[in-house]
Amino acid sequence: MTVIVLTNCPVGLRGLLTRWLLEISPGVYLGNPSARIRDMLWQEVQQHTGQGRALLAHTTNTEQGFTFRTHDHKWHPTDYEGLTLIRRASQTSQAPAPPTMGWSRASKRRRFGSR
């Protein structure tokens, strides 16, 4: 079983995939092609994705029973002791803004007395 998920890809690529796979939802393709055809389709997807992203998942003889590949995703498959897990890129946290210098209005009122 092979599943290909496309996001923001050209219409021509979608047409190419419908020759070999069934489009069960917009951008989601499902089928059972041979390994040679699956690899050929993945090469075509990588070449014609444009600004979009792609994900390929297929069955294989591993403990998980499947494997997957990604193209232009922020998440990447990583092998961890024989299991394939998804690794997300770390979020770059923005440093908090420095505190404003000087006295607050309330502090000024207390310090100088309210008039």
PDB file of C-alpha atoms in Angstrom:
ATOM      1  CA  MET A   1       0.000   0.000   0.000  1.00  0.00           C
ATOM      2  CA  THR A   2       1.309   3.436  -0.925  1.00  0.00           C
ATOM      3  CA  VAL A   3       0.018   6.836   0.172  1.00  0.00           C
ATOM      4  CA  ILE A   4       1.238  10.155  -1.230  1.00  0.00           C
ATOM      5  CA  VAL A   5       0.082  13.441   0.295  1.00  0.00           C
ATOM      6  CA  LEU A   6       0.625  16.691  -1.629  1.00  0.00           C
ATOM      7  CA  THR A   7       0.235  20.217  -0.315  1.00  0.00           C
ATOM      8  CA  ASN A   8       0.242  23.282  -2.568  1.00  0.00           C
ATOM      9  CA  CYS A   9       1.469  21.404  -5.665  1.00  0.00           C
ATOM     10  CA  PRO A  10       0.869  22.047  -9.384  1.00  0.00           C
ATOM     11  CA  VAL A  11      -2.192  20.531 -11.051  1.00  0.00           C
ATOM     12  CA  GLY A  12       0.011  18.709 -13.593  1.00  0.00           C
ATOM     13  CA  LEU A  13       1.636  16.696 -10.827  1.00  0.00           C
ATOM     14  CA  ARG A  14      -1.767  15.714  -9.497  1.00  0.00           C
ATOM     15  CA  GLY A  15      -2.715  14.501 -12.986  1.00  0.00           C
ATOM     16  CA  LEU A  16       0.461  12.438 -13.230  1.00  0.00           C
ATOM     17  CA  LEU A  17      -0.280  10.680  -9.944  1.00  0.00           C
ATOM     18  CA  THR A  18      -3.872   9.844 -10.931  1.00  0.00           C
ATOM     19  CA  ARG A  19      -2.501   7.625 -13.700  1.00  0.00           C
ATOM     20  CA  TRP A  20      -1.141   5.213 -11.077  1.00  0.00           C
ATOM     21  CA  LEU A  21      -2.958   6.022  -7.835  1.00  0.00           C
ATOM     22  CA  LEU A  22      -6.501   6.825  -6.721  1.00  0.00           C
ATOM     23  CA  GLU A  23      -7.161  10.330  -5.369  1.00  0.00           C
ATOM     24  CA  ILE A  24      -9.292   9.651  -2.285  1.00  0.00           C
ATOM     25  CA  SER A  25      -9.290  13.264  -1.056  1.00  0.00           C
ATOM     26  CA  PRO A  26      -7.810  16.455  -2.504  1.00  0.00           C
ATOM     27  CA  GLY A  27      -4.041  15.941  -2.459  1.00  0.00           C
ATOM     28  CA  VAL A  28      -4.180  12.404  -0.971  1.00  0.00           C
ATOM     29  CA  TYR A  29      -3.320   9.503  -3.311  1.00  0.00           C
ATOM     30  CA  LEU A  30      -3.646   5.822  -2.471  1.00  0.00           C
ATOM     31  CA  GLY A  31      -2.626   2.707  -4.390  1.00  0.00           C
ATOM     32  CA  ASN A  32      -0.568  -0.445  -4.562  1.00  0.00           C
ATOM     33  CA  PRO A  33       2.060   0.052  -7.294  1.00  0.00           C
ATOM     34  CA  SER A  34       5.254  -1.968  -7.513  1.00  0.00           C
ATOM     35  CA  ALA A  35       8.390  -0.687  -5.799  1.00  0.00           C
ATOM     36  CA  ARG A  36       9.853   0.406  -9.126  1.00  0.00           C
ATOM     37  CA  ILE A  37       6.756   2.440 -10.034  1.00  0.00           C
ATOM     38  CA  ARG A  38       6.571   3.883  -6.499  1.00  0.00           C
ATOM     39  CA  ASP A  39      10.194   5.089  -6.704  1.00  0.00           C
ATOM     40  CA  MET A  40       9.608   6.513 -10.186  1.00  0.00           C
ATOM     41  CA  LEU A  41       6.527   8.402  -8.947  1.00  0.00           C
ATOM     42  CA  TRP A  42       8.455   9.757  -5.952  1.00  0.00           C
ATOM     43  CA  GLN A  43      11.209  11.071  -8.254  1.00  0.00           C
ATOM     44  CA  GLU A  44       8.574  12.830 -10.358  1.00  0.00           C
ATOM     45  CA  VAL A  45       6.975  14.286  -7.237  1.00  0.00           C
ATOM     46  CA  GLN A  46      10.323  15.645  -6.029  1.00  0.00           C
ATOM     47  CA  GLN A  47      11.047  17.234  -9.406  1.00  0.00           C
ATOM     48  CA  HIS A  48       7.631  18.844  -9.937  1.00  0.00           C
ATOM     49  CA  THR A  49       6.567  19.872  -6.439  1.00  0.00           C
ATOM     50  CA  GLY A  50       7.403  23.538  -6.988  1.00  0.00           C
ATOM     51  CA  GLN A  51       6.550  25.569  -3.888  1.00  0.00           C
ATOM     52  CA  GLY A  52       4.609  22.687  -2.324  1.00  0.00           C
ATOM     53  CA  ARG A  53       5.386  19.786  -0.008  1.00  0.00           C
ATOM     54  CA  ALA A  54       5.030  16.046  -0.366  1.00  0.00           C
ATOM     55  CA  LEU A  55       4.920  12.991   1.873  1.00  0.00           C
ATOM     56  CA  LEU A  56       5.201   9.338   0.784  1.00  0.00           C
ATOM     57  CA  ALA A  57       4.250   6.475   3.112  1.00  0.00           C
ATOM     58  CA  HIS A  58       4.376   2.823   2.072  1.00  0.00           C
ATOM     59  CA  THR A  59       4.331  -0.621   3.626  1.00  0.00           C
ATOM     60  CA  THR A  60       7.598  -2.422   4.200  1.00  0.00           C
ATOM     61  CA  ASN A  61       9.031  -5.305   6.191  1.00  0.00           C
ATOM     62  CA  THR A  62       9.965  -3.460   9.413  1.00  0.00           C
ATOM     63  CA  GLU A  63       8.694  -3.583  12.972  1.00  0.00           C
ATOM     64  CA  GLN A  64       6.438  -0.633  12.296  1.00  0.00           C
ATOM     65  CA  GLY A  65       5.164  -2.182   9.070  1.00  0.00           C
ATOM     66  CA  PHE A  66       5.637   1.015   7.071  1.00  0.00           C
ATOM     67  CA  THR A  67       8.135   3.718   6.212  1.00  0.00           C
ATOM     68  CA  PHE A  68       7.824   7.218   4.864  1.00  0.00           C
ATOM     69  CA  ARG A  69       9.741   9.937   3.055  1.00  0.00           C
ATOM     70  CA  THR A  70       9.233  13.681   3.052  1.00  0.00           C
ATOM     71  CA  HIS A  71      10.038  16.450   0.602  1.00  0.00           C
ATOM     72  CA  ASP A  72      10.270  20.127   1.701  1.00  0.00           C
ATOM     73  CA  HIS A  73       8.650  19.451   5.082  1.00  0.00           C
ATOM     74  CA  LYS A  74       9.687  21.031   8.358  1.00  0.00           C
ATOM     75  CA  TRP A  75       9.345  17.588   9.943  1.00  0.00           C
ATOM     76  CA  HIS A  76      11.876  14.912   8.984  1.00  0.00           C
ATOM     77  CA  PRO A  77      11.918  11.139   9.587  1.00  0.00           C
ATOM     78  CA  THR A  78      14.650  10.066  11.994  1.00  0.00           C
ATOM     79  CA  ASP A  79      15.773   6.527  12.831  1.00  0.00           C
ATOM     80  CA  TYR A  80      15.749   5.966  16.590  1.00  0.00           C
ATOM     81  CA  GLU A  81      16.908   2.467  17.580  1.00  0.00           C
ATOM     82  CA  GLY A  82      15.151   0.856  14.636  1.00  0.00           C
ATOM     83  CA  LEU A  83      11.966   2.934  14.811  1.00  0.00           C
ATOM     84  CA  THR A  84      11.278   5.772  12.436  1.00  0.00           C
ATOM     85  CA  LEU A  85      10.116   8.844  14.318  1.00  0.00           C
ATOM     86  CA  ILE A  86       9.308  12.369  13.199  1.00  0.00           C
ATOM     87  CA  ARG A  87      11.720  15.104  14.224  1.00  0.00           C
ATOM     88  CA  ARG A  88      10.441  18.637  14.192  1.00  0.00           C
ATOM     89  CA  ALA A  89      12.752  21.585  13.753  1.00  0.00           C
ATOM     90  CA  SER A  90      13.212  23.421  17.039  1.00  0.00           C
ATOM     91  CA  GLN A  91      11.158  26.537  17.457  1.00  0.00           C
ATOM     92  CA  THR A  92      13.268  29.652  17.541  1.00  0.00           C
ATOM     93  CA  SER A  93      11.901  31.558  20.490  1.00  0.00           C
ATOM     94  CA  GLN A  94      12.120  35.288  20.335  1.00  0.00           C
ATOM     95  CA  ALA A  95      13.842  36.951  23.251  1.00  0.00           C
ATOM     96  CA  PRO A  96      11.459  38.987  25.386  1.00  0.00           C
ATOM     97  CA  ALA A  97      11.581  42.713  24.862  1.00  0.00           C
ATOM     98  CA  PRO A  98      13.898  44.478  27.300  1.00  0.00           C
ATOM     99  CA  PRO A  99      12.100  46.304  30.087  1.00  0.00           C
ATOM    100  CA  THR A 100      11.511  49.976  29.521  1.00  0.00           C
ATOM    101  CA  MET A 101      13.868  52.273  31.338  1.00  0.00           C
ATOM    102  CA  GLY A 102      12.662  54.804  33.866  1.00  0.00           C
ATOM    103  CA  TRP A 103       9.934  54.932  36.451  1.00  0.00           C
ATOM    104  CA  SER A 104       6.369  53.780  36.010  1.00  0.00           C
ATOM    105  CA  ARG A 105       3.578  56.329  36.320  1.00  0.00           C
ATOM    106  CA  ALA A 106       2.394  54.800  39.581  1.00  0.00           C
ATOM    107  CA  SER A 107       5.921  54.893  40.992  1.00  0.00           C
ATOM    108  CA  LYS A 108       6.284  58.530  40.038  1.00  0.00           C
ATOM    109  CA  ARG A 109       3.007  59.388  41.784  1.00  0.00           C
ATOM    110  CA  ARG A 110       4.086  57.622  44.968  1.00  0.00           C
ATOM    111  CA  ARG A 111       7.552  59.116  44.912  1.00  0.00           C
ATOM    112  CA  PHE A 112       6.627  62.715  44.190  1.00  0.00           C
ATOM    113  CA  GLY A 113       3.193  62.697  45.769  1.00  0.00           C
ATOM    114  CA  SER A 114       0.038  63.185  43.804  1.00  0.00           C
ATOM    115  CA  ARG A 115      -0.853  66.785  43.196  1.00  0.00           C
TER     116      ARG A 115
END
